[in-house]
Structure formats: structure tokens, C-alpha cells
Short mmCIF file of C-alpha atoms in Angstrom, two decimals:
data_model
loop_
_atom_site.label_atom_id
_atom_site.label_comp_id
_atom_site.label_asym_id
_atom_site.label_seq_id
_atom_site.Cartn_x
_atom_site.Cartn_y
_atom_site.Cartn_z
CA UNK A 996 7.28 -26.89 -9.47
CA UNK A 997 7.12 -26.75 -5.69
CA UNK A 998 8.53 -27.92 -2.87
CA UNK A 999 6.44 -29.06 0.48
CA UNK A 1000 5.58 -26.60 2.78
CA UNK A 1001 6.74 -28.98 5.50
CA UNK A 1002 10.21 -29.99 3.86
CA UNK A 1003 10.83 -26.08 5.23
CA UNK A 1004 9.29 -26.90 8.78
CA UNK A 1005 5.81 -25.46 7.96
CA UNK A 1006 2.39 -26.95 7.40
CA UNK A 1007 1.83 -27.40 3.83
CA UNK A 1008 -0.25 -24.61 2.24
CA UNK A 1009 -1.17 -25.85 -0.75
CA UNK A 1010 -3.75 -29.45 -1.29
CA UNK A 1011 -3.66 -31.35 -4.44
CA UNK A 1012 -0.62 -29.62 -6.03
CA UNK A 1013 2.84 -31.43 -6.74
CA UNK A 1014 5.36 -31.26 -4.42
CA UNK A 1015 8.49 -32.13 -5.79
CA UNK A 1016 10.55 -28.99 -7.11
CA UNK A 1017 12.93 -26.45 -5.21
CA UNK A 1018 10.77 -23.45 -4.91
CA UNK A 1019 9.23 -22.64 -1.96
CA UNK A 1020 5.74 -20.82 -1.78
CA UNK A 1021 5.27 -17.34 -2.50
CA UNK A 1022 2.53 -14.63 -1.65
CA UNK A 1023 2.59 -11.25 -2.58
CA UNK A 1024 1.20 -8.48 0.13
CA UNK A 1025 0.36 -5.33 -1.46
CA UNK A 1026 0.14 -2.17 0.76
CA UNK A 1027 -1.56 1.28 0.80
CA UNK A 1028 0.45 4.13 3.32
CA UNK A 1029 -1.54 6.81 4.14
CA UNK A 1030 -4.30 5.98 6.77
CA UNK A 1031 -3.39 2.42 5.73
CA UNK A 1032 0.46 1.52 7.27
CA UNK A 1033 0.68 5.37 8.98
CA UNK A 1034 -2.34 6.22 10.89
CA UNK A 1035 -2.97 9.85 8.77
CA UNK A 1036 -3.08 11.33 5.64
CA UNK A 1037 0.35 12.29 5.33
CA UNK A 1038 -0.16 15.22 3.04
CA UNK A 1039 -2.30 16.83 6.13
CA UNK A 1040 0.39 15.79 8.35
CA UNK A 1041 3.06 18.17 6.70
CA UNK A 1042 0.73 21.09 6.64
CA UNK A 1043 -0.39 20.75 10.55
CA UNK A 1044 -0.03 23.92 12.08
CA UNK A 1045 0.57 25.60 9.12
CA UNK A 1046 -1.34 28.47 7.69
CA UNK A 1047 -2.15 28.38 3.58
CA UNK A 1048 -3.30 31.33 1.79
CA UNK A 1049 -7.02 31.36 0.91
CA UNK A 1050 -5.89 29.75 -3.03
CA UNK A 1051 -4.63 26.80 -1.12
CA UNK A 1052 -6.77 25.88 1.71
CA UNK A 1053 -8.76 23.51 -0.75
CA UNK A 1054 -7.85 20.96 -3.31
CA UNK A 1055 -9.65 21.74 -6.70
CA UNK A 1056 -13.11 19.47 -7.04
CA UNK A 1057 -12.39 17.70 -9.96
CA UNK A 1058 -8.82 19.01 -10.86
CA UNK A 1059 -5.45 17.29 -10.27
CA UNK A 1060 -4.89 16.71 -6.31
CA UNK A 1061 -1.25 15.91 -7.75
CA UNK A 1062 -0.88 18.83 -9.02
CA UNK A 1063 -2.53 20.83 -6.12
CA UNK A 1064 0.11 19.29 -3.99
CA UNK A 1065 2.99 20.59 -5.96
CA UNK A 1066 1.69 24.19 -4.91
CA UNK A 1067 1.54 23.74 -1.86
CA UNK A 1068 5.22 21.95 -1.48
CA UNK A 1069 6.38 25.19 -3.19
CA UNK A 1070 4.25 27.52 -0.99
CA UNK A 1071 5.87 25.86 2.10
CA UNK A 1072 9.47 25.91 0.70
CA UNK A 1073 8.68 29.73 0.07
CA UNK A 1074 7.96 30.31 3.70
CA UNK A 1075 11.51 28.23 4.83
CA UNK A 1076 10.55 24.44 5.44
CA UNK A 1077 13.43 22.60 4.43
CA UNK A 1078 14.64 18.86 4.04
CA UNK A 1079 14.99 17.97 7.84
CA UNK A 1080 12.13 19.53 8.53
CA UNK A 1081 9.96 17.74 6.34
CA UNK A 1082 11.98 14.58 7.28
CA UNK A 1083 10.81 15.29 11.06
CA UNK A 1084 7.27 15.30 10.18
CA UNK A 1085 7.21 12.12 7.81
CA UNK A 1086 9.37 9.82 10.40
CA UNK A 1087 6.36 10.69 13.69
CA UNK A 1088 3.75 9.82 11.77
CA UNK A 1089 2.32 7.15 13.90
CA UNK A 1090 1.55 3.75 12.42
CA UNK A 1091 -1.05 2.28 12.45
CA UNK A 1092 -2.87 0.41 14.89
CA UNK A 1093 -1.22 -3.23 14.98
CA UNK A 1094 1.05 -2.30 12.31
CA UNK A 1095 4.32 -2.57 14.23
CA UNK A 1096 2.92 -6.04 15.44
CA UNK A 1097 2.29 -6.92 11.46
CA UNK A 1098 5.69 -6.05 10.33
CA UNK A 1099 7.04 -8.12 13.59
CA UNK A 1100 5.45 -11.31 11.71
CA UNK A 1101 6.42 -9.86 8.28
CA UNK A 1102 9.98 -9.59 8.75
CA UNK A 1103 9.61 -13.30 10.62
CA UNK A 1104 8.72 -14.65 7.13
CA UNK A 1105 10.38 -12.66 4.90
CA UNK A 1106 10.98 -16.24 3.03
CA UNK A 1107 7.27 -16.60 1.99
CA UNK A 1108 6.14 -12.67 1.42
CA UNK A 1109 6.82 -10.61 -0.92
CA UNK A 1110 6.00 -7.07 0.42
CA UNK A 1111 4.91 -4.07 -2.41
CA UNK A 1112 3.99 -0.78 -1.30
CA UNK A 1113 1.43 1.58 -4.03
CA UNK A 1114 0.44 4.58 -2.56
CA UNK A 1115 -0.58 8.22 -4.29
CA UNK A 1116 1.98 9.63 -1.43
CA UNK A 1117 5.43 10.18 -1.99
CA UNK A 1118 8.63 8.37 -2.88
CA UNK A 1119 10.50 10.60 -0.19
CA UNK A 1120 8.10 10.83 2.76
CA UNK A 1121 7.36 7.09 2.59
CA UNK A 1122 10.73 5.96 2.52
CA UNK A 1123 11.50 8.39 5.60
CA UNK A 1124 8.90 6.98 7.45
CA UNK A 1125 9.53 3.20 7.05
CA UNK A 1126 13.13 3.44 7.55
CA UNK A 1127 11.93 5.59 11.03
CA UNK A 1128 9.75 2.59 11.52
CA UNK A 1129 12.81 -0.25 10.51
CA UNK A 1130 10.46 -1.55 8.01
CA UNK A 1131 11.83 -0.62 4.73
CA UNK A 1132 14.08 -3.57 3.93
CA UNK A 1133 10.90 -5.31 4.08
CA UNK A 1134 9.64 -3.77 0.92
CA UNK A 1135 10.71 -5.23 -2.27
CA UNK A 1136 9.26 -1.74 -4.63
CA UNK A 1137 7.77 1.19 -3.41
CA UNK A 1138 5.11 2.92 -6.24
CA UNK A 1139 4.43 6.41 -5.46
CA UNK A 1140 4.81 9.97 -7.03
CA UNK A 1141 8.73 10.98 -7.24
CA UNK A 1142 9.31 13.66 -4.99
CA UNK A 1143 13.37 14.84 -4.45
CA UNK A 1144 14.69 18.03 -3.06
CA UNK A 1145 15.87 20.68 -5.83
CA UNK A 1146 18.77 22.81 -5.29
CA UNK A 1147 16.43 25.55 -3.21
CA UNK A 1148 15.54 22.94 -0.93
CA UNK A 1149 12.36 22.73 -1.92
CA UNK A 1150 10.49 19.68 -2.15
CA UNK A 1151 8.94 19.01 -5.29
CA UNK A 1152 6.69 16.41 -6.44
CA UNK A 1153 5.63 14.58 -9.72
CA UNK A 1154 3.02 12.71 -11.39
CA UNK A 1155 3.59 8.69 -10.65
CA UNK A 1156 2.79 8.18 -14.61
CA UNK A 1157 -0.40 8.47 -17.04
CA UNK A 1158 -3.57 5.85 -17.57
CA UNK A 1159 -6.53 5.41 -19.48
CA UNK A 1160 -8.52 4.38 -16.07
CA UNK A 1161 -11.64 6.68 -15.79
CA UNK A 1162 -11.70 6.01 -12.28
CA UNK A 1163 -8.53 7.40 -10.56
CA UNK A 1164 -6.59 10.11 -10.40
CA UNK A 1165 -4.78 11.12 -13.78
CA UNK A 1166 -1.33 10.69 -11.50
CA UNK A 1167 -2.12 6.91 -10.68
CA UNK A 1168 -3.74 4.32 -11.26
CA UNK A 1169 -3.15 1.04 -8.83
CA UNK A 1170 -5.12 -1.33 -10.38
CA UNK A 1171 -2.84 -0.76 -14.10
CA UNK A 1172 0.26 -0.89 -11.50
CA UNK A 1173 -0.69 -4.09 -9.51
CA UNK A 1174 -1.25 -5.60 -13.01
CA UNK A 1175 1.77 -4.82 -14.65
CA UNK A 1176 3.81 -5.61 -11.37
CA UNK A 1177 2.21 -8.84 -11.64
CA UNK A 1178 3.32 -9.66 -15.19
CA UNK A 1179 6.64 -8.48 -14.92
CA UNK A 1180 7.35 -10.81 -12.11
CA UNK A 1181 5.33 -13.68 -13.78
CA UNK A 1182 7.84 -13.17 -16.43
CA UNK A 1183 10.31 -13.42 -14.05
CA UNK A 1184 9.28 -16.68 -12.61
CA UNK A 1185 7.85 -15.55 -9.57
CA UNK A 1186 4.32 -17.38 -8.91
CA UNK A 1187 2.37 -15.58 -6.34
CA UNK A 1188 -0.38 -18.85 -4.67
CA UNK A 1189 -2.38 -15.94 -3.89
CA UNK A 1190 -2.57 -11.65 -3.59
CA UNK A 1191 -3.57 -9.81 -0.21
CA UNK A 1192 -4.44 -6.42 -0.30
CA UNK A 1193 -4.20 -3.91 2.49
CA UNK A 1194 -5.49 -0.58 2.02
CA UNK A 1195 -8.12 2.47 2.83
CA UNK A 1196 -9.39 4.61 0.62
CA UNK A 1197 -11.14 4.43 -2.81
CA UNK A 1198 -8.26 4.41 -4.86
CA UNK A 1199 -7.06 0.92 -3.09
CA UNK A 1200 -10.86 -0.31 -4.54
CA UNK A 1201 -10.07 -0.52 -7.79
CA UNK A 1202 -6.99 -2.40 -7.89
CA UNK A 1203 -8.73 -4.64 -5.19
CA UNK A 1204 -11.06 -5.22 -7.87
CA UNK A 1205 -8.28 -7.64 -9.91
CA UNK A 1206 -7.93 -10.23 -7.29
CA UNK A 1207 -9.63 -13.32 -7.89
CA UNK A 1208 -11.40 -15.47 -5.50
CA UNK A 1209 -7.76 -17.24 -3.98
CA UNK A 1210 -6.83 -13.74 -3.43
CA UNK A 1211 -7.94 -11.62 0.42
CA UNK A 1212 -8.49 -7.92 0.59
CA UNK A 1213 -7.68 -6.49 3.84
CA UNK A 1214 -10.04 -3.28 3.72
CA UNK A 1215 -10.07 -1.20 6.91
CA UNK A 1216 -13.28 -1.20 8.32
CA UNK A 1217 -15.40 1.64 8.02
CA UNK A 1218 -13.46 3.54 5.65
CA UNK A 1219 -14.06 4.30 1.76
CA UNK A 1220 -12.38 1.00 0.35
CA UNK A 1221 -14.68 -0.85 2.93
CA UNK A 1222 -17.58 1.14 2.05
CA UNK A 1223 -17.13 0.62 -2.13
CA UNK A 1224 -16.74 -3.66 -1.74
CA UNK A 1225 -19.61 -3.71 0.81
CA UNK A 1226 -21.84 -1.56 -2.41
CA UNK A 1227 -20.67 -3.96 -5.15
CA UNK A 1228 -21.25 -7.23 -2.93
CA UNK A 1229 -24.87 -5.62 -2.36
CA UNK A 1230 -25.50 -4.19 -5.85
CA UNK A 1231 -23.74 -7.08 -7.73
CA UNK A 1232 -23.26 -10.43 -5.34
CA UNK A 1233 -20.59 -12.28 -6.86
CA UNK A 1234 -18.96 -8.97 -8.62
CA UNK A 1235 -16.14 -8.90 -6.06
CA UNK A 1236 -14.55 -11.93 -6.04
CA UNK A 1237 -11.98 -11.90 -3.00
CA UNK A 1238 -12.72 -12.84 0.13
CA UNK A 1239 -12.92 -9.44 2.39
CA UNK A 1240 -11.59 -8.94 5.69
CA UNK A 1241 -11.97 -5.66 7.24
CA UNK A 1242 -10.01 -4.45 9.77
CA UNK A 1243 -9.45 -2.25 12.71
CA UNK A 1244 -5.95 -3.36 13.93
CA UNK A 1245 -3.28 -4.45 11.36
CA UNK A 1246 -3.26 -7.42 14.36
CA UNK A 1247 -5.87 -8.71 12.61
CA UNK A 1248 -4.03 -9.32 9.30
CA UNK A 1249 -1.33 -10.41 10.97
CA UNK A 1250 -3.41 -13.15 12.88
CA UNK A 1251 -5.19 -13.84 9.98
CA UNK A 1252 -1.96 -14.32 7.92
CA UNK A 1253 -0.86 -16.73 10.80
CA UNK A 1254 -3.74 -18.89 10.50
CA UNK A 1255 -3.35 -19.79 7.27
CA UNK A 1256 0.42 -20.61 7.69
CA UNK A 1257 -1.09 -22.68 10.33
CA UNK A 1258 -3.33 -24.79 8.34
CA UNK A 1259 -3.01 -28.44 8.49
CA UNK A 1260 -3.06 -30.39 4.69
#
């Protein structure tokens, strides 16, 4: 059961449902990092001004990217980059447009969003940056690839887990995270009113494709995830059943999020 939105001092978000009940309204915000809550790719962040050998320079066309990245991290622990110094990089990434400004609201309403991060990153470098940013308390679980220092001080980094998805990488798939995140917490008795879904690239697509038509995807305009919903919509209307809301400035989420706190019953 649920309690009124404006028993808390908000407008009530939810028409022709019962009121009466102790629990107050929950969404759950789901996150992409890089290029999504940082401004880069972080991975080509750590290897700026860096010189690979030939070997390295490119990730293998159809092999493990995961795996091509674990190379590298040992190729640049070879040549002396150590803990602080790949703390340095992760914590000046720069966010993202308007993402300071969406965290602002975030951690204003910490009460009705639950905040998940799922990214084919790292554990280390995205916990680096959001505590850099003060934004990490906002995150209830971070999903990304284990990375940890061993006793070299190299950084070394892991497979998130393994899938039967023929669409993503053989490190992750979001879309079998998102789901099982979901039913773990519906066993928990959380109920999420609806999903949003901020991301980038075409990994964030097919996770995106599991929300239902309650649920928003926040695709940033112009980029691969954008690109992907805007072919389904035209190749199958009706396929893609969120509503989409591409964006340039995490502003806009934030704004849009407002709104519908906003809304009058």
C-alpha cells in the first residue's frame, strides 16, 4: 500500500491508486558512466598522452574489449603508473554537462530515488570519480567489472560476469543485470512506480529495451543509444515502448524529473 504523495508535502504522483499505507513512492534511476555521468570514455582518459606499442593501439574487432583492457592495465603498470596516479586521472574526468546540477536535485530527494549505476567501466575508477564528484552516497549499487590493485601495483581488471545475450559484450550484459536487480528488490518489497534510464552508448539500448511504457529513457542525443531507439521506433513503431527523451544537458533530466514531481492529481 501507499501513502499520499501530499501527506509528505508533495503533489501526489500517482491517480486512481489507494492511498492509505506507510510507504512512500519509489522510482528507480538507472545510470550509464562513461560519456553518460563523466563527459569521456574513461578507458581513453587513462591512456591520454600515453604511447601503446603497435599490439595495443587497437581493440580486437570482434574479440573481448574486456579482455583487451586487461593488457593494456598491465602494459601501463609495466611502464610505472601506479595507484595515485590512476586515481588522479579517474577523479578530473569532467562530468557531464548538467550533471552536477542533476545530482544537486538527486541528493534533494534522496527519499523518492533510488540511484543504480551499470556501466562496462570499472568498480575502482568509478567509485574514484563519484566520491571526487561527492556523489557516491547517492548510489545505492554500482555494477561494473572488478578492478583492485595487486601487490605490484598494478591495476587489474575482470570480467563483470557471463550471459547468454547475443548482443553485448561476453563481460556484461545490462539488460540481464537491470532485470535481476529488479527482482531481487521486488522480492525485497521495494516497488519501483516507474524506471528511468540514463545512458549513451549501445550497450545502454538493450537494457533500455525492458522498460515498459510507465518507464522514460533518457538517451543522449545524437549518440549510439539515441541512434538504435530512433531505428526501432522507425523500423518497428510501437517496438520501444518507453517514452524517449534525449538529451544534451543532464539539466534536462533533472527538469524533466522536476516536472513530474510537480504534477497536480
Amino acid at each position: 500500500m501507499r501513502r499520499c504523495c501530499q501527506a509528505v508535502g508533495l503533489p501526489c504522483l500517482f491517480k486512481g491508486v489507494a492511498m492509505s499505507g506507510a510507504r512512500q513512492p519509489r522510482f528507480l534511476l538507472v545510470f550509464d558512466f562513461d560519456e553518460t555521468i563523466v563527459d569521456e570514455n574513461s578507458d581513453e582518459s587513462v591512456l591520454r598522452g600515453r604511447a601503446l606499442p603497435e599490439p595495443l593501439r587497437q581493440s580486437p574487432r570482434g574479440g573481448s574489449y574486456n579482455e583487451h583492457m586487461q593488457r593494456v592495465l598491465a602494459f601501463l603498470g609495466e611502464q610505472g603508473v601506479r595507484p595515485a596516479d590512476f586515481r588522479a586521472v579517474y577523479e578530473n574526468i569532467p562530468l557531464s554537462p548538467g550533471m552536477a546540477e542533476l545530482f544537486q536535485f538527486l541528493s534533494k530527494h534522496q527519499e523518492l530515488f533510488e540511484l543504480v549505476l551499470i556501466s562496462d567501466a570499472n568498480v575502482f575508477g568509478i567509485e574514484a570519480k563519484l566520491r571526487a564528484a561527492g556523489a557516491l552516497s547517492l548510489f545505492r549499487k554500482i555494477f561494473s567489472n572488478p578492478a583492485s590493485f595487486d601487490r605490484r601495483g598494478f591495476l587489474t581488471l575482470g570480467p563483470y560476469h557471463s550471459h547468454k545475450c547475443l548482443e553485448c559484450p561476453a563481460n556484461m550484459c545490462k539488460r540481464k543485470i537491470l532485470t535481476e536487480y529488479l527482482a531481487q528488490r521486488a522480492r525485497e518489497d521495494a516497488e519501483f512506480q516507474r524506471v528511468f534510464y540514463v545512458g549513451d552508448g549501445a550497450n545502454d539500448f538493450c537494457p533500455a529495451g525492458t522498460l515498459t511504457a510507465a518507464d522514460v529513457a533518457f538517451p543522449r542525443k545524437g549518440y549510439p543509444m539515441h541512434r538504435l531507439i530512433q531505428e526501432r521506433q522507425e523500423k518497428q513503431p510501437g517496438a520501444f515502448q518507453a517514452e524517449v527523451v534525449p538529451w544534451e544537458s543532464a539539466a534536462e533530466v533533472a527538469r524533466y524529473l522536476q516536472e513530474m514531481l510537480r504534477r497536480k492529481c
